[in-house]
XYZ file of C-alpha atoms in Angstrom:
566
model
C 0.000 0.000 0.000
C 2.831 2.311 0.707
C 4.470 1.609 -2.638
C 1.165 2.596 -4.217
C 1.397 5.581 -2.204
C 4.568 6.610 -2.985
C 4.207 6.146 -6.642
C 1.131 8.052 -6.839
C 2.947 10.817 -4.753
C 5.931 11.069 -8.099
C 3.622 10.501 -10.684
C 1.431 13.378 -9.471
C 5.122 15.859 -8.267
C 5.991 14.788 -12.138
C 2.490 16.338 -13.301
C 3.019 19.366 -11.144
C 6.638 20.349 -11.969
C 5.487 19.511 -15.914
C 2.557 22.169 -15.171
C 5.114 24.885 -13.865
C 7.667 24.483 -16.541
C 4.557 24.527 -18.857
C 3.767 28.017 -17.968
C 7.279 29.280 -18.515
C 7.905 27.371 -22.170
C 4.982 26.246 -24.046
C 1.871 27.860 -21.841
C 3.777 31.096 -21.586
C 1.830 34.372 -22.505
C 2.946 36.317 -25.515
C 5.175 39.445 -24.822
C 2.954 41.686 -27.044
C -0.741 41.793 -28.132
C -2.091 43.730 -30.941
C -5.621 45.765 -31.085
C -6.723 47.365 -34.017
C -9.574 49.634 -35.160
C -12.598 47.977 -35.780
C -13.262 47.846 -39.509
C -16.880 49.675 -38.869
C -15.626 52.723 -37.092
C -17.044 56.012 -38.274
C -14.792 57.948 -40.639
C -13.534 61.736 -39.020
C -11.384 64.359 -40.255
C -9.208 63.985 -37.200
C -8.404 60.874 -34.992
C -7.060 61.589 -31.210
C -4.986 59.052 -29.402
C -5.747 59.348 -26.034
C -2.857 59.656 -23.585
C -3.942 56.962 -21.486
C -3.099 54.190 -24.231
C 0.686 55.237 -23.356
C 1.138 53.574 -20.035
C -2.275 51.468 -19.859
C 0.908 48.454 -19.897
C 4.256 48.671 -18.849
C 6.815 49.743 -21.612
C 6.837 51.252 -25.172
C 3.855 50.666 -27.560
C 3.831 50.388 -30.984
C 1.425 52.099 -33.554
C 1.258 51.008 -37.095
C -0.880 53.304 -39.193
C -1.947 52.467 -43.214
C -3.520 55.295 -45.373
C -3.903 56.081 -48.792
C -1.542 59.287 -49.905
C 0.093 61.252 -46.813
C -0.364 61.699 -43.931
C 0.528 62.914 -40.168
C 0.575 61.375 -36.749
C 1.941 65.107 -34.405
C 2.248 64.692 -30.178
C 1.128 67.477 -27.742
C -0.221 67.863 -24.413
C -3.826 66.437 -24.139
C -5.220 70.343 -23.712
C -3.324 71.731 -26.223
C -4.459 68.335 -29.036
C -8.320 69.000 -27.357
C -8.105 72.596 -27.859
C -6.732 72.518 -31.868
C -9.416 69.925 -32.472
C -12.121 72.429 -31.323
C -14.989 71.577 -32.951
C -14.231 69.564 -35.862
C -15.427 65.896 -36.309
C -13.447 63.133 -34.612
C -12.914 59.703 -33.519
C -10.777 59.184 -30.091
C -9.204 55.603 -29.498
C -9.733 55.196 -25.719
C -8.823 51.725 -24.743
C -8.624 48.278 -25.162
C -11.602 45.926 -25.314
C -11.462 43.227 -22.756
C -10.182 40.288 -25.157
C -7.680 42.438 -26.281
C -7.903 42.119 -29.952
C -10.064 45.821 -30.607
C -9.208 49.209 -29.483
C -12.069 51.339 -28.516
C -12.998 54.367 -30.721
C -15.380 56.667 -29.847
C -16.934 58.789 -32.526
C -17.531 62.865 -31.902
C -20.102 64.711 -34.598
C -18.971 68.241 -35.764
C -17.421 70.664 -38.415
C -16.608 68.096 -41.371
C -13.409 69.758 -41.933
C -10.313 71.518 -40.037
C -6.930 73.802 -41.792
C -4.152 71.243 -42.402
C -2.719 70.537 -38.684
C 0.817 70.064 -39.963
C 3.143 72.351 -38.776
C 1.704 73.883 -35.656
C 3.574 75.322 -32.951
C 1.222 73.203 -30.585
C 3.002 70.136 -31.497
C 6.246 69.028 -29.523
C 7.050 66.205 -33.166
C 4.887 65.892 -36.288
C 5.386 62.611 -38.208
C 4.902 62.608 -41.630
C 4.046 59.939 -43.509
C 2.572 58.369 -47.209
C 1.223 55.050 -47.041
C 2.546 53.593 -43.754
C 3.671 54.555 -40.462
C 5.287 52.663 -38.091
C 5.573 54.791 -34.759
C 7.413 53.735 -30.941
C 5.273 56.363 -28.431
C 7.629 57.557 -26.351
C 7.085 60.893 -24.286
C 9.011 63.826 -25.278
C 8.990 65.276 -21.498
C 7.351 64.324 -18.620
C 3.849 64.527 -17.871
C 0.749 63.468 -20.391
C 0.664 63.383 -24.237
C -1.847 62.484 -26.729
C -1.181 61.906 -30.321
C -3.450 63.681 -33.633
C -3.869 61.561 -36.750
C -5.076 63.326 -39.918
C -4.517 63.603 -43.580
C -5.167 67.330 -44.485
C -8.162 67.978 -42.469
C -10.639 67.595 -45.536
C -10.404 63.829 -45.922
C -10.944 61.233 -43.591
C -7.822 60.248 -41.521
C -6.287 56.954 -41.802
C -8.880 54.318 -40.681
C -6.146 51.241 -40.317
C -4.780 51.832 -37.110
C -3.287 49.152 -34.807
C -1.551 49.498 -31.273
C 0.573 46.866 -30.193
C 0.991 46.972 -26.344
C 3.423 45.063 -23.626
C 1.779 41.637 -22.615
C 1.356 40.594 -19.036
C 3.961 37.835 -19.281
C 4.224 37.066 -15.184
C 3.733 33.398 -14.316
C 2.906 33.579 -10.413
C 2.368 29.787 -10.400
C 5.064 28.547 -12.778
C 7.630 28.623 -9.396
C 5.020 27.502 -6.805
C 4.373 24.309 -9.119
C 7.532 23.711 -9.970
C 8.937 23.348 -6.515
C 6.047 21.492 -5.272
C 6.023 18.894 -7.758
C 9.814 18.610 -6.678
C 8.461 18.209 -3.304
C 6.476 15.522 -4.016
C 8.668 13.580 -6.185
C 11.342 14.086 -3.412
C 8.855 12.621 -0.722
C 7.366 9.924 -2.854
C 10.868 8.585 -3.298
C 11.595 8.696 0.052
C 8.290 6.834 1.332
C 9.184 4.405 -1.028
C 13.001 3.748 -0.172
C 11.510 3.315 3.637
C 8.994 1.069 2.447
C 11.198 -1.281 1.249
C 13.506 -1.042 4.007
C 10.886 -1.994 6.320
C 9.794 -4.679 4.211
C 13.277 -6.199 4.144
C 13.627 -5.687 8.055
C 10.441 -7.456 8.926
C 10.568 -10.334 6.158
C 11.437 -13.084 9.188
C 8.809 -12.204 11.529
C 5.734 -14.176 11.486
C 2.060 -12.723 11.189
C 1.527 -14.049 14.464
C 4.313 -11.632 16.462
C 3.342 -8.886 14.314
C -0.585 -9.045 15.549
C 1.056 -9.054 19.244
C 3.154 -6.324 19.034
C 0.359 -4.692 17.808
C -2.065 -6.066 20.433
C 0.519 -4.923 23.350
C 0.564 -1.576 21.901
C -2.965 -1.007 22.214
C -2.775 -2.571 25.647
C -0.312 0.268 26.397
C -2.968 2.884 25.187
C -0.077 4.019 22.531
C -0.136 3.809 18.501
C 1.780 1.463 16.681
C 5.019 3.745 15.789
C 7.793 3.130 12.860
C 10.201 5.446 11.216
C 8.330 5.305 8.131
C 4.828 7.086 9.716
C 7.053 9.464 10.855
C 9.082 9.938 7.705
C 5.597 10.582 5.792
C 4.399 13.084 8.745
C 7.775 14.781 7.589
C 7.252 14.926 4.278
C 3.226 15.954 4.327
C 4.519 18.599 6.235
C 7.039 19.934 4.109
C 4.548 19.739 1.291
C 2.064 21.583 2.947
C 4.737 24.293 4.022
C 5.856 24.108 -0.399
C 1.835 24.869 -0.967
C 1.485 27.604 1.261
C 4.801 29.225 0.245
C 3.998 29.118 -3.431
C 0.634 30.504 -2.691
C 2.317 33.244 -0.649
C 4.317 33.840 -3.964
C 1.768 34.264 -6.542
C -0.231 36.079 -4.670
C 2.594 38.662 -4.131
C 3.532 38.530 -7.752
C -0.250 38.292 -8.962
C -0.301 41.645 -6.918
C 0.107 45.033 -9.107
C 2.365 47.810 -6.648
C 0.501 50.278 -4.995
C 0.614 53.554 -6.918
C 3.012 56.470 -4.005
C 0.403 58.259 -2.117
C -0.716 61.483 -4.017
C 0.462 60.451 -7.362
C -2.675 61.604 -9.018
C -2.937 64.452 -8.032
C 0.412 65.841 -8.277
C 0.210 64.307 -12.182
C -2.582 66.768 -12.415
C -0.723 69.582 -10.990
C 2.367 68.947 -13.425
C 0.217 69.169 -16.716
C -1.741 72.159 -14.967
C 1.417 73.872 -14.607
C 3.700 72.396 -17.352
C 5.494 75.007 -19.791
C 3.191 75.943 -22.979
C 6.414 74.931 -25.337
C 9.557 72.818 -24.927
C 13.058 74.307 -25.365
C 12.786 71.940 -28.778
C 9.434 73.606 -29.787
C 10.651 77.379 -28.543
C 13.818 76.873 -30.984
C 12.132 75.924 -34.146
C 8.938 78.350 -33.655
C 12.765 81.040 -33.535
C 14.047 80.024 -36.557
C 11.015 80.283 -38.730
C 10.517 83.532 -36.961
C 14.051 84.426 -37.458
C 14.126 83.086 -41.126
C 10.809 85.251 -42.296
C 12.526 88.472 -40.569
C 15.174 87.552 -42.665
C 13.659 87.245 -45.714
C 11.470 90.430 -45.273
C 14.453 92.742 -44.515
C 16.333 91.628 -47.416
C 13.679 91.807 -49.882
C 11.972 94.799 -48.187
C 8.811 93.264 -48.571
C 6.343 93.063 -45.552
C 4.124 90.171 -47.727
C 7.185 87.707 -46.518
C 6.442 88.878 -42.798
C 2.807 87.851 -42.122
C 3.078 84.688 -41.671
C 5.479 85.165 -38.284
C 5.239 88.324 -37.399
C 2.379 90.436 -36.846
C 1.392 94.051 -34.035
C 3.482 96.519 -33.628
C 6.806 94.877 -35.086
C 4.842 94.408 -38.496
C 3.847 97.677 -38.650
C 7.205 99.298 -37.577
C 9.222 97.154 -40.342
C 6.690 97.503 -43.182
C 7.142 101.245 -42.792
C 10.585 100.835 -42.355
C 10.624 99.006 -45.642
C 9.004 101.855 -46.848
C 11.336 104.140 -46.025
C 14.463 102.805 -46.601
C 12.924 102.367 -50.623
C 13.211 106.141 -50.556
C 16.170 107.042 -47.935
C 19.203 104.691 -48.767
C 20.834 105.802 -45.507
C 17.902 105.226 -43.356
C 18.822 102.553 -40.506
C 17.166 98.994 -40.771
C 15.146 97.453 -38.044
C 17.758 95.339 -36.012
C 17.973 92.055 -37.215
C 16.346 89.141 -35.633
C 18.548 86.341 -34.597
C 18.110 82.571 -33.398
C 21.647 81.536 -33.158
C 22.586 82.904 -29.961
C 20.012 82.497 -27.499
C 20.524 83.553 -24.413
C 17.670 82.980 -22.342
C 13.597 82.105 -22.893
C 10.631 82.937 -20.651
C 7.664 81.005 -20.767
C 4.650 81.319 -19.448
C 2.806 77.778 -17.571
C -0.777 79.290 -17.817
C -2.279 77.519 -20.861
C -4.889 79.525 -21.937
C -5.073 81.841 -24.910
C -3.662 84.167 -26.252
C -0.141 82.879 -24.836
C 2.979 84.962 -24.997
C 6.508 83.895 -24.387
C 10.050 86.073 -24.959
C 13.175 84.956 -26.348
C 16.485 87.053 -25.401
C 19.224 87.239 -28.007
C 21.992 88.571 -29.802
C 23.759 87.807 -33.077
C 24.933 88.893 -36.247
C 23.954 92.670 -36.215
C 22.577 93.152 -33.073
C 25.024 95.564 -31.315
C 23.056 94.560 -27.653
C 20.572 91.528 -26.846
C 17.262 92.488 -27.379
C 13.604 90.719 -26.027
C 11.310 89.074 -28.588
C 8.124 89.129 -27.645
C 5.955 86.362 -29.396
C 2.137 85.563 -29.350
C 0.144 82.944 -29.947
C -3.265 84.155 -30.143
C -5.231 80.925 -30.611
C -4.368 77.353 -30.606
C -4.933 77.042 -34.752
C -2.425 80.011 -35.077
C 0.998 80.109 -34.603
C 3.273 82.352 -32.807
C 3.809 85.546 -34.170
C 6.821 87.943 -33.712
C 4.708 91.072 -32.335
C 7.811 93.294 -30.695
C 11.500 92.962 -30.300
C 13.015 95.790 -27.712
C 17.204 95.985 -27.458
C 17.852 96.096 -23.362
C 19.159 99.299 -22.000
C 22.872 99.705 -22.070
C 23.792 99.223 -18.520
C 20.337 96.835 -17.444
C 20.593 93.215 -16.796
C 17.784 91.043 -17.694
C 15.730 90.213 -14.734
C 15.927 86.375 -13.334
C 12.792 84.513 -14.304
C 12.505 80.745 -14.605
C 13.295 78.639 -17.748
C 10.704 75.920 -16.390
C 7.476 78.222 -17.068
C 6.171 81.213 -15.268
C 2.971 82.670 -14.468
C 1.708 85.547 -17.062
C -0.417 88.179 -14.821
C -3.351 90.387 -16.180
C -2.303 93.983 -16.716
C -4.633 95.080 -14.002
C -3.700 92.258 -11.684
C -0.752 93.956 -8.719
C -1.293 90.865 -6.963
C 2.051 90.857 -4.982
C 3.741 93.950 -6.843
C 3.974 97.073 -6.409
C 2.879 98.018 -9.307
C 0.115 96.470 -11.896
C 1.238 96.077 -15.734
C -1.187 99.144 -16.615
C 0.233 101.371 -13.864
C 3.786 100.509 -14.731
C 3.184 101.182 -18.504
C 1.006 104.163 -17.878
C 3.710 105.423 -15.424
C 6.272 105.337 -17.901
C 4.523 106.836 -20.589
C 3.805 110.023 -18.065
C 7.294 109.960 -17.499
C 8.515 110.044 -20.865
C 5.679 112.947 -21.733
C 7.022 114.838 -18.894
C 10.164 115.714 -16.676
C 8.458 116.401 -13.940
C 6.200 113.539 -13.629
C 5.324 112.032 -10.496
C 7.009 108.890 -11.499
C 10.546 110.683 -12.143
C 11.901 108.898 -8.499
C 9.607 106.094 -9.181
C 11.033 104.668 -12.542
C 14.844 105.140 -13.079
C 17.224 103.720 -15.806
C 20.886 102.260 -15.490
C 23.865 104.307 -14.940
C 24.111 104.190 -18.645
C 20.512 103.482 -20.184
C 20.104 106.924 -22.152
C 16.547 106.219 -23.629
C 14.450 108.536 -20.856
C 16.617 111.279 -20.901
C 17.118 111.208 -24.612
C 13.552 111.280 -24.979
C 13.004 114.258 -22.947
C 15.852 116.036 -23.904
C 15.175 115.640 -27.666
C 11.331 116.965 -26.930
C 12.810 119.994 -25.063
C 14.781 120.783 -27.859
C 12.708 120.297 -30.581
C 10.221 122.463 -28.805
C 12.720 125.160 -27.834
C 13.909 125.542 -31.270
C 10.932 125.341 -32.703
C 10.531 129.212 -33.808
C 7.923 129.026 -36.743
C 5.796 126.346 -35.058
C 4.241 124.901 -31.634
C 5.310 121.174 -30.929
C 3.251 119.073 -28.305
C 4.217 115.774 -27.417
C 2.398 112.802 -26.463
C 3.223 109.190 -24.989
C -0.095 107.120 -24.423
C 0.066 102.937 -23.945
C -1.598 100.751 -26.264
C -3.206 98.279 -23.499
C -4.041 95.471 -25.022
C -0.485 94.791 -25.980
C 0.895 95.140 -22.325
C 2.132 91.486 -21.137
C 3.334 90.930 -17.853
C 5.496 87.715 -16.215
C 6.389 86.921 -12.960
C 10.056 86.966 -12.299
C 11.648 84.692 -9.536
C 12.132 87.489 -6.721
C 8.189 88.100 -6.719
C 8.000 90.933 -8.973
C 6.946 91.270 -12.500
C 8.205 92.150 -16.066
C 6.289 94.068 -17.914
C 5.968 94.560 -21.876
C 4.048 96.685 -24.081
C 4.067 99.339 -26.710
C 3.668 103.289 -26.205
C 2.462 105.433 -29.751
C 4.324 108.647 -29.308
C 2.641 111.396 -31.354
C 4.782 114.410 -32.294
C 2.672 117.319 -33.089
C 3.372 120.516 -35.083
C 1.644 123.475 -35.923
C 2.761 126.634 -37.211
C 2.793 130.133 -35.661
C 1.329 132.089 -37.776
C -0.337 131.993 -41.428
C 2.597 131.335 -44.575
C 4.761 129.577 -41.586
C 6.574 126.965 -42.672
C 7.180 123.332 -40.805
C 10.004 120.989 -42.450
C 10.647 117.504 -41.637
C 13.059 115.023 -42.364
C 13.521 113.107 -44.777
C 12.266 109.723 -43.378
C 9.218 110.710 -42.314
C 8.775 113.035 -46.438
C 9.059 109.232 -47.317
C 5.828 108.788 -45.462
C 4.025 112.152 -45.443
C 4.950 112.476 -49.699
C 6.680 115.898 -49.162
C 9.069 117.901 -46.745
C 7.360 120.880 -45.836
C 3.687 122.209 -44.661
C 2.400 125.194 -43.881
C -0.765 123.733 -42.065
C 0.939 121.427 -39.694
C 2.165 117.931 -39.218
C 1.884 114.902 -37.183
C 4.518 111.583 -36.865
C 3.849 108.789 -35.205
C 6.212 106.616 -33.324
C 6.164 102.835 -31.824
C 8.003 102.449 -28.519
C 8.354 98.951 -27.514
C 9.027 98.809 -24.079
C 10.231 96.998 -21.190
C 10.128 97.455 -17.478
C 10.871 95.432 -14.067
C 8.313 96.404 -11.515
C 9.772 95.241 -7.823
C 8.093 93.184 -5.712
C 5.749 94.775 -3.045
C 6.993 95.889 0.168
C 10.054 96.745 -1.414
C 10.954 100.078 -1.402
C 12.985 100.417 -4.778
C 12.343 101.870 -8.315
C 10.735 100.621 -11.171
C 13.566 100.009 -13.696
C 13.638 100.226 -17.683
C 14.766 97.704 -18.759
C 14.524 97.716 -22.943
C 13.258 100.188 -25.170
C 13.227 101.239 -28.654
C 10.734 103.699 -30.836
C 10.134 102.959 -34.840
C 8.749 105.847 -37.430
C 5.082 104.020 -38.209
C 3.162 107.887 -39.552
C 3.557 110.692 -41.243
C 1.260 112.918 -42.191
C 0.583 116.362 -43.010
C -2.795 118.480 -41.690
C-alpha cells in the first residue's frame, strides 16, 4: 500500500513540476498583443490618441498606421491636441476591449473639416508619412501626451490603425508548481526507499508476532510507531509548508504595486502647470521667426512677414521698408537672430492668447534684445509682435526657464505696481520731466533712452521758432504682457504710440521735416501742420511689493510708423 502511495505521490510531483515548466515554455503568454480599429468605425477628419493608451501596460507601444496618400501622426499635451481639435469631427481611441484584440474608438459629430494641422507650434514632433507609419510612443517630457492623426483635415484620416501593447507575461504559479512537484517527487521517493527497508527488516517475523506487538501496543494505550509514519508526517509537512509558500508567492507577484500616495494628483498639478512649449518647440517656432525676418528685410517686402510676425513689429518694419525704398541711408530694423540664445521665458498658464520672450543677440545686433511672441489661438501660430534691445547698462531680470505665471495687466497681486500702472507710469514719465514717477522709474547708470527722450522733446520744442510742438506718450493696453520673475516681482511689456505734433505760428509759416518721415508724409514741408507717429516697444521690471525700490527700464526702442501732413 505504501508503494502505491509513494508512486502516486511522483507521478502526481511529475504532473506538477510539468505544469510549472509549462507556464514558462509552451503555456507562456505572448510578450505583445495587438488591437486594431474595428473595420466599422465612423470615418472623421481627425483621430485623437488618447494619452492613457501610453502607459495602460508597462513599456513602449507600438502604432502602425496604413492610409492612402500622406499623412501625419503630431504629439502634444492632451489640452493643447483638445483645444486645436475644437470643434471639428473626430474619432478618439480610448482603450482596449477586454479580449484584447479591438481598441475602442469613440466617434464625436462636428465641423466636417479643419486647416491642415501640420506644422503647428502646438506640437512638440509631427510625423509625416505616405502610405505607412510605423511609430514607438515615447514621451518627449514628462507629464501626459496624446497623439493627432489626420490627412489634411478635408479627408478622412487613416482608418487602419493598430496598437501593439506590452503583454502581461508574469507566471505567479510557474515557481510555486515547480517546486512542489519537486516536493512531491522528493517525498514519494523517500516513502518508497523506507517502504522497502521496512519490508526487508520485517521479512522473518511471522504474522503471528506482528498481531502481538500490535495487540501490546494497544494494551499500552499508545499507537503502533515506525520510522516510516514518521518519515511521511515529515514529508506531508514539508509539502504543505511548499503549498502555502507558493501561494504566498503568486499572490505577491499576482499583486500590481501600490501607486506612491498622491500620485494623481500631483500628475494633475504637473500638466496644470507644465510650460506651454519645450526648449525643442521654442527653438524651431525662432528660426522660422528668425528666417521670415530675414527674408522680409532683405527683400523689403512686408508680404514675406505675415506669416510670423504680426502688431506693432509688423507695422514698424513695413514702414521701415518703406522708407528705406526712398532714404538709402535710413537705418534697418535690427535684425532678428536665433543663433545665440541667451535665455527664454515662458509662461505655464495655458490659456489663450499665450505669450513667451526669447532674449538674443547675433549677427547685427550691437546689444541683446527681447522678442516678444504671441500665440493668439491654438490654430495660429506664434507671431513675432515686438523685439526691444535692453538698455545699455540693465541686466535682464531672473525669471525661470521651467514656465512662469503671465499676470493680467490690471492684476498687482504681490507687486507694487500692476502692468497698466507701470506702462502708464512710464509713458507720463517720458511725456514729462516732472512727472510724479521721475523717483519712481529710473534707468541704469548708462541706459540713455528717458533722458534722450526728454531732452530731444525739449529741444525740438525750444527751437521750434515758426511752429508749436506738443508731445504725447499714451500705452496701447491690449499689448501690455506681464510675467512673474523669480524674486516676486513682474516684467512688464508693451508698446507706447508717441505722437509728435506741429503746428505753425502764424499763417505762410513753414514746418520741415526730415527726410524719413517726407518718405511717409509724400513731401518735406507744410504750412498747415504735421503729425509723426512713433512705436516704442518697451520693457520694465516692476519690484516686488513691500520693497521700497524703483521701477527700472529695462529695454526700449521707438520705430517711425506715420507721417502725415494736416
Amino acid at each position: 500500500m505504501r508503494l502505491k502511495t509513494a508512486a502516486a505521490l511522483v507521478l502526481l510531483g511529475l504532473l506538477t513540476l510539468l505544469a510549472g515548466i509549462g507556464q514558462r515554455t509552451i503555456w507562456a503568454p505572448s510578450e505583445t498583443f495587438t488591437a486594431s480599429v474595428p473595420a466599422d468605425a465612423a470615418g472623421a477628419p481627425l483621430t485623437v490618441i488618447d494619452q492613457k493608451l501610453r502607459t495602460l501596460h508597462d513599456g513602449t507601444v507600438k502604432i502602425t498606421v496604413q492610409g492612402d496618400g500622406n499623412f501625419m501622426l503630431a504629439t502634444g499635451r492632451p489640452d493643447d491636441v483638445s483645444a486645436w481639435v475644437g470643434q471639428t469631427a473626430h474619432n478618439t481611441i480610448t482603450g482596449v476591449t477586454e479580449d484584447e484584440k479591438s481598441l475602442v474608438v469613440e466617434h464625436a459629430d462636428g465641423e466636417g473639416t479643419a486647416p491642415n494641422p501640420a506644422g503647428s507650434d502646438l506640437w512638440v514632433s509631427n510625423e509625416n508619412a505616405s502610405g505607412e507609419l510605423e511609430y514607438t510612443w515615447t514621451p518627449p517630457a514628462d507629464g501626459d501626451w496624446s497623439l493627432l492623426l489626420a490627412s489634411d483635415g478635408t479627408k478622412a484620416a487613416p482608418a487602419s490603425v493598430s496598437m501593439t501593447f506590452p503583454n502581461d507575461t508574469s507566471t505567479p504559479w510557474a515557481v510555486p508548481l515547480m517546486v512542489l512537484g519537486s516536493m512531491l517527487i522528493v517525498g514519494g521517493i523517500v516513502l518508497g526507499l523506507l517502504s522497502a527497508r521496512r519490508k526487508d527488516g520485517e521479512g522473518g517475523d511471522s504474522g503471528y508476532a506482528r498481531r502481538a506487538r500490535a495487540r501490546n501496543a494497544e494494551t499500552q494505550g499508545q499507537a503502533p510507531s515506525s520510522s516510516s509514519s514518521s518519515k511521511a508526517t515529515m514529508v506531508a509537512a514539508g509539502v504543505v509548508a511548499a503549498l502555502l509558500a507558493g501561494s504566498a508567492t503568486a499572490a505577491q507577484a499576482a499583486s500590481p504595486s501600490p501607486l506612491p500616495s498622491g500620485s494623481a494628483s500631483s500628475t494633475a498639478k504637473q500638466a496644470a502647470g507644465s510650460p506651454v512649449l519645450l526648449d525643442a518647440q521654442f527653438r524651431r517656432i525662432l528660426e522660422q521667426v528668425s528666417s521670415a525676418t530675414d527674408a522680409g528685410d532683405a527683400a523689403k517686402d512686408a508680404a514675406k512677414l505675415a506669416d510670423r510676425v504680426g502688431g506693432p513689429e509688423l507695422e514698424v518694419r513695413t514702414q521701415n521698408y518703406k522708407i528705406r525704398s526712398q532714404v538709402g541711408t535710413y537705418e534697418p530694423r535690427m535684425p532678428v537672430r536665433s543663433t545665440k540664445l541667451l535665455t527664454t521665458v515662458v509662461t505655464s498658464d495655458r490659456d489663450w492668447p499665450r505669450s513667451v520672450l526669447a532674449v538674443t543677440q547675433g549677427e547685427g545686433n550691437v546689444v541683446p534684445q527681447i522678442l516678444t511672441l504671441v500665440q493668439q489661438s491654438p490654430r495660429e501660430n506664434y507671431k513675432l509682435m515686438e523685439t526691444t534691445p535692453l538698455q545699455p547698462g540693465t541686466t535682464f531680470p531672473n525669471i525661470s526657464r521651467g514656465g512662469t505665471e503671465t499676470l493680467s495687466a490690471a492684476d498687482k497681486t504681490g507687486l507694487l505696481y500692476s502692468g497698466e500702472e507701470a506702462m502708464s507710469g512710464l509713458a507720463d514719465r517720458l511725456t514729462s520731466a516732472d512727472s510724479p514717477f521721475k523717483d519712481k522709474l529710473v534707468e541704469g547708470q548708462s541706459s540713455p533712452y528717458i533722458a534722450d527722450t526728454l531732452s530731444y522733446q525739449a529741444e525740438v520744442a525750444k527751437a521750434g521758432e515758426n511752429g508749436n510742438f506738443s508731445f504725447t506718450h499714451k500705452v496701447v493696453p491690449e499689448s501690455t504682457v506681464v510675467f512673474r520673475t523669480s524674486d516676486g516681482g513682474a516684467l512688464v511689456l508693451g508698446r507706447i504710440n508717441f505722437g509728435f505734433e506741429g503746428t505753425p505760428k502764424a499763417a505762410g509759416d513753414k514746418l520741415s521735416i526730415g527726410d524719413d518721415a517726407a518718405a511717409l508724409a509724400g513731401g518735406k514741408e507744410t504750412t498747415t501742420g504735421m503729425v509723426l507717429s512713433f512705436a516704442e516697444s518697451m520693457a520694465v521690471y516692476v519690484p516686488p511689493a513691500g520693497s521700497t525700490d524703483p521701477m527700472k527700464l529695462v529695454a526700449a526702442t521707438r520705430g517711425l510708423v506715420g507721417a502725415t501732413f494736416k
